[in-house]
């Protein structure tokens, strides 16, 4: 595909940038629409959880993509955005977060950014809203092991500067999504960045807990955990790395 035209809408306050972009997507907004806010009154995480950040302390944004991929390849789309955010943080701050399955960005064990992807429509193409929250100057809520770019690197970067580089990094990966070869490249980059692989993990699902070694990510983005010699594919869950990962890059 040709390069994306980004159209950025800024809000001082909004309920949720994901909600706003999702509504515009249903009205037919083209790929490349981006909402960015200084504060969200109802920022959302996965599974109806809250994403909390004081005003002006984070990059809070949502991006509309309309990739030519099947709905069961959503994870590939989110991975592109997570990898773009990671690469942007490396460029601007020197912090090199790892990914925690499915899409958290972590420094050590501390969450520095979270992503929320929502399929809004399945027409001839998917309409996907990918939201990113990156802690820039404040950590998350007190009960969460989290960090910020400033705490992790000593560098203060602004939300517009980070967004600019995230979109730059996303552009190259977004083009890759449209080809089989490019998709292989995105999968490889995702797996290399994923601290979860090889780890002993505890996966908290809605109705149970799975403990085992994370051995693979399958073609649908599911985490494959080896439990007593049997492979269990995890579609949705919260992962705890039981042992701290050594030598992540
Ligand atoms: C996520 O969910 O990590 C997805 C977060 C996506 C937020 C962005 S901000 C822009 C866009 N608009 C939205 O409304 N959302 C997106 P999940 O993996 O479910 O993690 C949520 C959990 O992270 C919460 O239950 C808290 O425990 C924790 N948390 C909340 N705020 C945090 C913060 N600022 N830093 C670190 N952890 C946080």
PDB file of C-alpha atoms and ligand atoms in Angstrom:
ATOM      1  CA  UNK A   1       0.000   0.000   0.000  1.00  0.00           C
ATOM      2  CA  UNK A   2       1.089   3.603  -0.413  1.00  0.00           C
ATOM      3  CA  UNK A   3       2.168   5.534   2.653  1.00  0.00           C
ATOM      4  CA  UNK A   4      -0.524   6.347   5.196  1.00  0.00           C
ATOM      5  CA  UNK A   5      -1.818   9.879   5.613  1.00  0.00           C
ATOM      6  CA  UNK A   6      -2.035  10.441   9.372  1.00  0.00           C
ATOM      7  CA  UNK A   7      -4.808  12.748  10.557  1.00  0.00           C
ATOM      8  CA  UNK A   8      -4.272  13.654  14.195  1.00  0.00           C
ATOM      9  CA  UNK A   9      -7.085  15.004  16.383  1.00  0.00           C
ATOM     10  CA  UNK A  10      -6.042  16.373  19.761  1.00  0.00           C
ATOM     11  CA  UNK A  11      -8.247  16.523  22.861  1.00  0.00           C
ATOM     12  CA  UNK A  12      -7.495  18.150  26.197  1.00  0.00           C
ATOM     13  CA  UNK A  13     -10.007  15.802  27.838  1.00  0.00           C
ATOM     14  CA  UNK A  14     -11.922  12.866  26.409  1.00  0.00           C
ATOM     15  CA  UNK A  15     -13.586   9.779  27.847  1.00  0.00           C
ATOM     16  CA  UNK A  16     -11.481   7.336  25.822  1.00  0.00           C
ATOM     17  CA  UNK A  17      -9.558   7.885  22.600  1.00  0.00           C
ATOM     18  CA  UNK A  18     -10.379   4.290  21.596  1.00  0.00           C
ATOM     19  CA  UNK A  19     -14.098   4.971  21.912  1.00  0.00           C
ATOM     20  CA  UNK A  20     -13.865   8.159  19.852  1.00  0.00           C
ATOM     21  CA  UNK A  21     -11.834   6.617  17.032  1.00  0.00           C
ATOM     22  CA  UNK A  22     -14.134   3.569  17.033  1.00  0.00           C
ATOM     23  CA  UNK A  23     -17.159   5.823  16.500  1.00  0.00           C
ATOM     24  CA  UNK A  24     -15.430   7.646  13.633  1.00  0.00           C
ATOM     25  CA  UNK A  25     -14.461   4.287  12.092  1.00  0.00           C
ATOM     26  CA  UNK A  26     -18.120   3.243  12.041  1.00  0.00           C
ATOM     27  CA  UNK A  27     -18.877   6.515  10.210  1.00  0.00           C
ATOM     28  CA  UNK A  28     -16.343   5.486   7.550  1.00  0.00           C
ATOM     29  CA  UNK A  29     -13.223   7.387   8.624  1.00  0.00           C
ATOM     30  CA  UNK A  30     -10.193   6.311   6.607  1.00  0.00           C
ATOM     31  CA  UNK A  31      -7.153   4.522   7.918  1.00  0.00           C
ATOM     32  CA  UNK A  32      -4.680   6.866   9.549  1.00  0.00           C
ATOM     33  CA  UNK A  33      -7.079   8.678  11.887  1.00  0.00           C
ATOM     34  CA  UNK A  34      -5.358   9.236  15.240  1.00  0.00           C
ATOM     35  CA  UNK A  35      -6.828  10.640  18.455  1.00  0.00           C
ATOM     36  CA  UNK A  36      -4.515  11.858  21.174  1.00  0.00           C
ATOM     37  CA  UNK A  37      -5.570  13.205  24.561  1.00  0.00           C
ATOM     38  CA  UNK A  38      -3.939  14.876  27.538  1.00  0.00           C
ATOM     39  CA  UNK A  39      -6.413  13.182  29.860  1.00  0.00           C
ATOM     40  CA  UNK A  40      -8.975  10.402  29.668  1.00  0.00           C
ATOM     41  CA  UNK A  41     -11.868  10.341  32.117  1.00  0.00           C
ATOM     42  CA  UNK A  42     -12.685   6.714  31.252  1.00  0.00           C
ATOM     43  CA  UNK A  43      -9.506   5.234  29.791  1.00  0.00           C
ATOM     44  CA  UNK A  44      -9.976   1.547  29.109  1.00  0.00           C
ATOM     45  CA  UNK A  45      -7.792  -1.533  29.409  1.00  0.00           C
ATOM     46  CA  UNK A  46      -8.628  -5.024  28.239  1.00  0.00           C
ATOM     47  CA  UNK A  47     -11.610  -6.863  29.767  1.00  0.00           C
ATOM     48  CA  UNK A  48     -13.291  -3.611  30.849  1.00  0.00           C
ATOM     49  CA  UNK A  49     -10.430  -2.616  33.119  1.00  0.00           C
ATOM     50  CA  UNK A  50      -9.345   0.952  33.652  1.00  0.00           C
ATOM     51  CA  UNK A  51      -6.285   2.716  32.272  1.00  0.00           C
ATOM     52  CA  UNK A  52      -5.407   5.496  34.660  1.00  0.00           C
ATOM     53  CA  UNK A  53      -3.105   8.430  34.131  1.00  0.00           C
ATOM     54  CA  UNK A  54      -3.066  11.975  35.499  1.00  0.00           C
ATOM     55  CA  UNK A  55      -3.373  14.877  33.017  1.00  0.00           C
ATOM     56  CA  UNK A  56      -0.359  15.432  30.781  1.00  0.00           C
ATOM     57  CA  UNK A  57       1.630  12.508  32.161  1.00  0.00           C
ATOM     58  CA  UNK A  58       1.340  10.027  29.282  1.00  0.00           C
ATOM     59  CA  UNK A  59       0.986   9.453  25.614  1.00  0.00           C
ATOM     60  CA  UNK A  60      -2.670   8.445  25.298  1.00  0.00           C
ATOM     61  CA  UNK A  61      -3.612   7.778  21.707  1.00  0.00           C
ATOM     62  CA  UNK A  62      -5.642   5.554  19.405  1.00  0.00           C
ATOM     63  CA  UNK A  63      -4.929   4.746  15.782  1.00  0.00           C
ATOM     64  CA  UNK A  64      -7.359   3.526  13.116  1.00  0.00           C
ATOM     65  CA  UNK A  65      -5.963   0.864  10.797  1.00  0.00           C
ATOM     66  CA  UNK A  66      -7.759  -0.933   7.978  1.00  0.00           C
ATOM     67  CA  UNK A  67      -5.333  -3.717   7.123  1.00  0.00           C
ATOM     68  CA  UNK A  68      -5.958  -6.441   4.574  1.00  0.00           C
ATOM     69  CA  UNK A  69      -5.751  -9.268   7.119  1.00  0.00           C
ATOM     70  CA  UNK A  70      -8.229 -11.831   8.420  1.00  0.00           C
ATOM     71  CA  UNK A  71      -9.930 -11.169  11.793  1.00  0.00           C
ATOM     72  CA  UNK A  72      -8.000 -14.069  13.330  1.00  0.00           C
ATOM     73  CA  UNK A  73      -4.796 -12.150  12.573  1.00  0.00           C
ATOM     74  CA  UNK A  74      -5.665  -9.248  14.875  1.00  0.00           C
ATOM     75  CA  UNK A  75      -2.668 -10.015  17.049  1.00  0.00           C
ATOM     76  CA  UNK A  76      -0.373  -9.342  14.096  1.00  0.00           C
ATOM     77  CA  UNK A  77      -1.851  -5.871  13.731  1.00  0.00           C
ATOM     78  CA  UNK A  78      -1.451  -5.040  17.409  1.00  0.00           C
ATOM     79  CA  UNK A  79       2.068  -6.431  17.355  1.00  0.00           C
ATOM     80  CA  UNK A  80       2.969  -3.890  14.665  1.00  0.00           C
ATOM     81  CA  UNK A  81       1.866  -1.057  16.913  1.00  0.00           C
ATOM     82  CA  UNK A  82       3.540  -2.485  20.023  1.00  0.00           C
ATOM     83  CA  UNK A  83       6.799  -2.896  18.112  1.00  0.00           C
ATOM     84  CA  UNK A  84       6.508   0.627  16.740  1.00  0.00           C
ATOM     85  CA  UNK A  85       6.012   2.004  20.252  1.00  0.00           C
ATOM     86  CA  UNK A  86       8.984   0.021  21.508  1.00  0.00           C
ATOM     87  CA  UNK A  87      11.217   1.200  18.663  1.00  0.00           C
ATOM     88  CA  UNK A  88      10.146   4.791  19.247  1.00  0.00           C
ATOM     89  CA  UNK A  89      11.049   4.547  22.932  1.00  0.00           C
ATOM     90  CA  UNK A  90      14.466   3.164  22.014  1.00  0.00           C
ATOM     91  CA  UNK A  91      15.054   6.052  19.610  1.00  0.00           C
ATOM     92  CA  UNK A  92      13.902   8.803  21.952  1.00  0.00           C
ATOM     93  CA  UNK A  93      14.864   7.649  25.422  1.00  0.00           C
ATOM     94  CA  UNK A  94      17.290   4.776  25.133  1.00  0.00           C
ATOM     95  CA  UNK A  95      14.939   2.626  27.221  1.00  0.00           C
ATOM     96  CA  UNK A  96      14.538  -0.752  25.521  1.00  0.00           C
ATOM     97  CA  UNK A  97      11.309  -2.281  26.818  1.00  0.00           C
ATOM     98  CA  UNK A  98      10.583  -5.945  26.234  1.00  0.00           C
ATOM     99  CA  UNK A  99       7.125  -7.152  25.304  1.00  0.00           C
ATOM    100  CA  UNK A 100       5.052  -9.222  27.678  1.00  0.00           C
ATOM    101  CA  UNK A 101       2.432 -11.370  25.990  1.00  0.00           C
ATOM    102  CA  UNK A 102       0.193 -10.257  24.520  1.00  0.00           C
ATOM    103  CA  UNK A 103       1.151  -6.615  24.185  1.00  0.00           C
ATOM    104  CA  UNK A 104       2.443  -4.973  27.356  1.00  0.00           C
ATOM    105  CA  UNK A 105       5.708  -3.072  27.176  1.00  0.00           C
ATOM    106  CA  UNK A 106       7.761  -3.774  30.268  1.00  0.00           C
ATOM    107  CA  UNK A 107      11.060  -2.646  31.739  1.00  0.00           C
ATOM    108  CA  UNK A 108      12.226  -5.427  34.013  1.00  0.00           C
ATOM    109  CA  UNK A 109       8.902  -6.491  35.516  1.00  0.00           C
ATOM    110  CA  UNK A 110       7.367  -3.023  35.435  1.00  0.00           C
ATOM    111  CA  UNK A 111       4.714  -2.037  32.904  1.00  0.00           C
ATOM    112  CA  UNK A 112       5.601   1.117  31.011  1.00  0.00           C
ATOM    113  CA  UNK A 113       2.901   0.895  28.322  1.00  0.00           C
ATOM    114  CA  UNK A 114      -0.260  -1.015  27.491  1.00  0.00           C
ATOM    115  CA  UNK A 115      -2.143  -1.564  24.260  1.00  0.00           C
ATOM    116  CA  UNK A 116      -5.839  -2.144  23.623  1.00  0.00           C
ATOM    117  CA  UNK A 117      -6.972  -3.361  20.197  1.00  0.00           C
ATOM    118  CA  UNK A 118     -10.602  -3.448  19.165  1.00  0.00           C
ATOM    119  CA  UNK A 119     -12.082  -4.699  15.913  1.00  0.00           C
ATOM    120  CA  UNK A 120     -14.800  -2.199  15.113  1.00  0.00           C
ATOM    121  CA  UNK A 121     -15.996  -3.591  11.786  1.00  0.00           C
ATOM    122  CA  UNK A 122     -15.338  -6.506   9.471  1.00  0.00           C
ATOM    123  CA  UNK A 123     -16.261  -5.301   5.969  1.00  0.00           C
ATOM    124  CA  UNK A 124     -14.083  -5.957   2.944  1.00  0.00           C
ATOM    125  CA  UNK A 125     -11.269  -4.967   5.319  1.00  0.00           C
ATOM    126  CA  UNK A 126     -10.939  -5.010   9.081  1.00  0.00           C
ATOM    127  CA  UNK A 127     -11.363  -1.732  10.896  1.00  0.00           C
ATOM    128  CA  UNK A 128      -9.103  -1.963  13.934  1.00  0.00           C
ATOM    129  CA  UNK A 129      -8.590   0.656  16.617  1.00  0.00           C
ATOM    130  CA  UNK A 130      -5.317   0.252  18.461  1.00  0.00           C
ATOM    131  CA  UNK A 131      -4.918   2.339  21.611  1.00  0.00           C
ATOM    132  CA  UNK A 132      -1.624   2.939  23.339  1.00  0.00           C
ATOM    133  CA  UNK A 133      -0.952   4.362  26.765  1.00  0.00           C
ATOM    134  CA  UNK A 134       2.695   5.106  27.548  1.00  0.00           C
ATOM    135  CA  UNK A 135       3.654   6.395  30.984  1.00  0.00           C
ATOM    136  CA  UNK A 136       5.954   9.349  30.348  1.00  0.00           C
ATOM    137  CA  UNK A 137       6.352  11.169  33.642  1.00  0.00           C
ATOM    138  CA  UNK A 138       4.147   9.234  36.080  1.00  0.00           C
ATOM    139  CA  UNK A 139       3.823   5.595  36.896  1.00  0.00           C
ATOM    140  CA  UNK A 140       0.512   3.747  36.986  1.00  0.00           C
ATOM    141  CA  UNK A 141      -1.738   3.155  40.015  1.00  0.00           C
ATOM    142  CA  UNK A 142      -0.028   2.268  43.292  1.00  0.00           C
ATOM    143  CA  UNK A 143      -1.173  -1.362  43.263  1.00  0.00           C
ATOM    144  CA  UNK A 144       0.468  -2.031  39.878  1.00  0.00           C
ATOM    145  CA  UNK A 145       4.138  -2.779  39.214  1.00  0.00           C
ATOM    146  CA  UNK A 146       4.761  -0.017  36.705  1.00  0.00           C
ATOM    147  CA  UNK A 147       7.283   2.544  35.618  1.00  0.00           C
ATOM    148  CA  UNK A 148       7.539   5.604  33.377  1.00  0.00           C
ATOM    149  CA  UNK A 149       9.980   6.732  30.723  1.00  0.00           C
ATOM    150  CA  UNK A 150      11.319   9.341  33.107  1.00  0.00           C
ATOM    151  CA  UNK A 151      11.782   6.862  35.962  1.00  0.00           C
ATOM    152  CA  UNK A 152      13.356   4.237  33.723  1.00  0.00           C
ATOM    153  CA  UNK A 153      15.667   6.489  31.706  1.00  0.00           C
ATOM    154  CA  UNK A 154      15.890   9.884  33.367  1.00  0.00           C
ATOM    155  CA  UNK A 155      14.720  11.359  30.063  1.00  0.00           C
ATOM    156  CA  UNK A 156      11.610  13.514  29.801  1.00  0.00           C
ATOM    157  CA  UNK A 157       9.929  13.188  26.436  1.00  0.00           C
ATOM    158  CA  UNK A 158       6.702  14.821  25.376  1.00  0.00           C
ATOM    159  CA  UNK A 159       3.631  13.051  24.055  1.00  0.00           C
ATOM    160  CA  UNK A 160       3.692  14.793  20.633  1.00  0.00           C
ATOM    161  CA  UNK A 161       7.374  13.917  20.138  1.00  0.00           C
ATOM    162  CA  UNK A 162       6.747  10.281  20.995  1.00  0.00           C
ATOM    163  CA  UNK A 163       3.620  10.055  18.852  1.00  0.00           C
ATOM    164  CA  UNK A 164       5.542  11.443  15.883  1.00  0.00           C
ATOM    165  CA  UNK A 165       8.148   8.689  16.097  1.00  0.00           C
ATOM    166  CA  UNK A 166       5.594   5.954  16.877  1.00  0.00           C
ATOM    167  CA  UNK A 167       3.760   6.828  13.643  1.00  0.00           C
ATOM    168  CA  UNK A 168       7.048   6.903  11.755  1.00  0.00           C
ATOM    169  CA  UNK A 169       7.954   3.452  13.055  1.00  0.00           C
ATOM    170  CA  UNK A 170       4.425   2.175  12.434  1.00  0.00           C
ATOM    171  CA  UNK A 171       4.430   3.226   8.804  1.00  0.00           C
ATOM    172  CA  UNK A 172       7.128   0.726   7.780  1.00  0.00           C
ATOM    173  CA  UNK A 173       5.543  -2.129   9.705  1.00  0.00           C
ATOM    174  CA  UNK A 174       2.033  -1.327   8.485  1.00  0.00           C
ATOM    175  CA  UNK A 175       3.173  -1.750   4.872  1.00  0.00           C
ATOM    176  CA  UNK A 176       4.625  -5.146   5.828  1.00  0.00           C
ATOM    177  CA  UNK A 177       1.184  -6.357   6.959  1.00  0.00           C
ATOM    178  CA  UNK A 178      -0.057  -6.379   3.368  1.00  0.00           C
ATOM    179  CA  UNK A 179       2.365  -9.068   2.195  1.00  0.00           C
ATOM    180  CA  UNK A 180       2.959 -12.631   3.353  1.00  0.00           C
ATOM    181  CA  UNK A 181       6.693 -11.978   3.482  1.00  0.00           C
ATOM    182  CA  UNK A 182       6.198  -8.807   5.500  1.00  0.00           C
ATOM    183  CA  UNK A 183       3.969 -10.649   7.960  1.00  0.00           C
ATOM    184  CA  UNK A 184       6.739 -13.165   8.563  1.00  0.00           C
ATOM    185  CA  UNK A 185       9.048 -10.256   9.340  1.00  0.00           C
ATOM    186  CA  UNK A 186       6.584  -8.765  11.841  1.00  0.00           C
ATOM    187  CA  UNK A 187       6.107 -12.147  13.539  1.00  0.00           C
ATOM    188  CA  UNK A 188       9.872 -12.595  13.816  1.00  0.00           C
ATOM    189  CA  UNK A 189      10.395  -9.138  15.275  1.00  0.00           C
ATOM    190  CA  UNK A 190       7.544  -9.747  17.739  1.00  0.00           C
ATOM    191  CA  UNK A 191       8.977 -13.053  18.922  1.00  0.00           C
ATOM    192  CA  UNK A 192      12.443 -11.566  19.356  1.00  0.00           C
ATOM    193  CA  UNK A 193      11.030  -8.748  21.476  1.00  0.00           C
ATOM    194  CA  UNK A 194       8.852 -11.042  23.601  1.00  0.00           C
ATOM    195  CA  UNK A 195      10.326 -11.598  27.047  1.00  0.00           C
ATOM    196  CA  UNK A 196       7.588 -14.162  27.764  1.00  0.00           C
ATOM    197  CA  UNK A 197       9.002 -16.899  25.525  1.00  0.00           C
ATOM    198  CA  UNK A 198      11.010 -19.477  27.436  1.00  0.00           C
ATOM    199  CA  UNK A 199       9.720 -18.204  30.777  1.00  0.00           C
ATOM    200  CA  UNK A 200       7.919 -20.042  33.505  1.00  0.00           C
ATOM    201  CA  UNK A 201       4.553 -18.280  33.513  1.00  0.00           C
ATOM    202  CA  UNK A 202       1.368 -18.100  35.483  1.00  0.00           C
ATOM    203  CA  UNK A 203      -1.527 -17.197  33.211  1.00  0.00           C
ATOM    204  CA  UNK A 204      -4.645 -15.925  34.889  1.00  0.00           C
ATOM    205  CA  UNK A 205      -7.672 -16.568  32.721  1.00  0.00           C
ATOM    206  CA  UNK A 206     -11.270 -15.663  33.519  1.00  0.00           C
ATOM    207  CA  UNK A 207     -12.069 -19.037  35.063  1.00  0.00           C
ATOM    208  CA  UNK A 208      -8.741 -20.702  35.767  1.00  0.00           C
ATOM    209  CA  UNK A 209      -4.999 -20.318  36.162  1.00  0.00           C
ATOM    210  CA  UNK A 210      -2.470 -22.053  33.931  1.00  0.00           C
ATOM    211  CA  UNK A 211       1.104 -22.559  35.116  1.00  0.00           C
ATOM    212  CA  UNK A 212       3.826 -23.798  32.788  1.00  0.00           C
ATOM    213  CA  UNK A 213       6.573 -22.817  30.433  1.00  0.00           C
ATOM    214  CA  UNK A 214       5.765 -20.451  27.555  1.00  0.00           C
ATOM    215  CA  UNK A 215       7.192 -22.222  24.526  1.00  0.00           C
ATOM    216  CA  UNK A 216       5.731 -20.512  21.462  1.00  0.00           C
ATOM    217  CA  UNK A 217       3.377 -17.998  19.933  1.00  0.00           C
ATOM    218  CA  UNK A 218       1.251 -19.691  17.279  1.00  0.00           C
ATOM    219  CA  UNK A 219       0.080 -18.310  13.922  1.00  0.00           C
ATOM    220  CA  UNK A 220      -2.959 -16.700  15.577  1.00  0.00           C
ATOM    221  CA  UNK A 221      -0.907 -14.965  18.232  1.00  0.00           C
ATOM    222  CA  UNK A 222      -1.961 -17.369  20.984  1.00  0.00           C
ATOM    223  CA  UNK A 223       0.581 -18.102  23.685  1.00  0.00           C
ATOM    224  CA  UNK A 224       1.453 -21.792  23.812  1.00  0.00           C
ATOM    225  CA  UNK A 225       2.214 -22.976  27.348  1.00  0.00           C
ATOM    226  CA  UNK A 226       3.622 -26.401  28.126  1.00  0.00           C
ATOM    227  CA  UNK A 227       1.748 -27.789  31.150  1.00  0.00           C
ATOM    228  CA  UNK A 228       2.711 -31.275  32.360  1.00  0.00           C
ATOM    229  CA  UNK A 229       3.831 -32.210  28.858  1.00  0.00           C
ATOM    230  CA  UNK A 230       0.671 -30.883  27.174  1.00  0.00           C
ATOM    231  CA  UNK A 231       0.473 -27.735  25.085  1.00  0.00           C
ATOM    232  CA  UNK A 232      -2.214 -25.271  26.132  1.00  0.00           C
ATOM    233  CA  UNK A 233      -2.961 -22.397  23.727  1.00  0.00           C
ATOM    234  CA  UNK A 234      -3.942 -19.221  25.537  1.00  0.00           C
ATOM    235  CA  UNK A 235      -6.150 -16.749  23.686  1.00  0.00           C
ATOM    236  CA  UNK A 236      -6.886 -14.256  26.463  1.00  0.00           C
ATOM    237  CA  UNK A 237      -5.220 -14.002  29.837  1.00  0.00           C
ATOM    238  CA  UNK A 238      -2.900 -12.093  32.108  1.00  0.00           C
ATOM    239  CA  UNK A 239       0.629 -13.380  32.246  1.00  0.00           C
ATOM    240  CA  UNK A 240       2.901 -13.227  35.246  1.00  0.00           C
ATOM    241  CA  UNK A 241       6.539 -14.047  34.567  1.00  0.00           C
ATOM    242  CA  UNK A 242       7.277 -16.325  37.494  1.00  0.00           C
ATOM    243  CA  UNK A 243      11.024 -16.039  37.222  1.00  0.00           C
ATOM    244  CA  UNK A 244      12.622 -12.750  36.211  1.00  0.00           C
ATOM    245  CA  UNK A 245      13.868 -13.002  32.623  1.00  0.00           C
ATOM    246  CA  UNK A 246      17.599 -12.866  32.113  1.00  0.00           C
ATOM    247  CA  UNK A 247      19.253 -11.031  29.254  1.00  0.00           C
ATOM    248  CA  UNK A 248      16.202  -9.643  27.505  1.00  0.00           C
ATOM    249  CA  UNK A 249      16.951  -7.348  24.613  1.00  0.00           C
TER     250      UNK A 249
HETATM  251  C1  LIG B   1      -3.933  -2.441  28.820  1.00  0.00           C
HETATM  252  O1  LIG B   1      -4.932  -3.212  29.358  1.00  0.00           O
HETATM  253  O2  LIG B   1      -2.794  -2.428  29.175  1.00  0.00           O
HETATM  254  C2  LIG B   1      -4.420  -1.521  27.687  1.00  0.00           C
HETATM  255  C3  LIG B   1      -4.204  -0.083  28.018  1.00  0.00           C
HETATM  256  C4  LIG B   1      -4.587   0.797  26.833  1.00  0.00           C
HETATM  257  C5  LIG B   1      -4.678   2.223  27.238  1.00  0.00           C
HETATM  258  C6  LIG B   1      -4.844   3.132  26.036  1.00  0.00           C
HETATM  259  S1  LIG B   1      -4.709   4.801  26.465  1.00  0.00           S
HETATM  260  C7  LIG B   1      -5.312   5.296  24.935  1.00  0.00           C
HETATM  261  C8  LIG B   1      -6.408   4.309  24.549  1.00  0.00           C
HETATM  262  N1  LIG B   1      -7.715   4.723  24.995  1.00  0.00           N
HETATM  263  C9  LIG B   1      -8.204   3.892  25.921  1.00  0.00           C
HETATM  264  O3  LIG B   1      -9.300   4.022  26.506  1.00  0.00           O
HETATM  265  N2  LIG B   1      -7.324   2.893  26.156  1.00  0.00           N
HETATM  266  C10 LIG B   1      -6.165   3.003  25.293  1.00  0.00           C
HETATM  267  P1  LIG B   1      -4.703  -4.347  30.425  1.00  0.00           P
HETATM  268  O4  LIG B   1      -3.640  -5.291  29.961  1.00  0.00           O
HETATM  269  O5  LIG B   1      -6.062  -4.889  30.699  1.00  0.00           O
HETATM  270  O6  LIG B   1      -4.138  -3.593  31.674  1.00  0.00           O
HETATM  271  C11 LIG B   1      -4.980  -2.820  32.481  1.00  0.00           C
HETATM  272  C12 LIG B   1      -4.404  -2.838  33.862  1.00  0.00           C
HETATM  273  O7  LIG B   1      -3.178  -2.102  33.860  1.00  0.00           O
HETATM  274  C13 LIG B   1      -5.262  -2.159  34.913  1.00  0.00           C
HETATM  275  O8  LIG B   1      -6.181  -3.071  35.438  1.00  0.00           O
HETATM  276  C14 LIG B   1      -4.229  -1.736  35.946  1.00  0.00           C
HETATM  277  O9  LIG B   1      -3.877  -2.826  36.775  1.00  0.00           O
HETATM  278  C15 LIG B   1      -3.011  -1.444  35.089  1.00  0.00           C
HETATM  279  N3  LIG B   1      -2.844  -0.010  34.805  1.00  0.00           N
HETATM  280  C16 LIG B   1      -3.777   0.976  34.763  1.00  0.00           C
HETATM  281  N4  LIG B   1      -3.212   2.149  34.465  1.00  0.00           N
HETATM  282  C17 LIG B   1      -1.873   1.917  34.319  1.00  0.00           C
HETATM  283  C18 LIG B   1      -0.755   2.728  34.004  1.00  0.00           C
HETATM  284  N5  LIG B   1      -0.872   4.034  33.767  1.00  0.00           N
HETATM  285  N6  LIG B   1       0.475   2.130  33.961  1.00  0.00           N
HETATM  286  C19 LIG B   1       0.624   0.818  34.189  1.00  0.00           C
HETATM  287  N7  LIG B   1      -0.402  -0.001  34.482  1.00  0.00           N
HETATM  288  C20 LIG B   1      -1.640   0.543  34.551  1.00  0.00           C
END
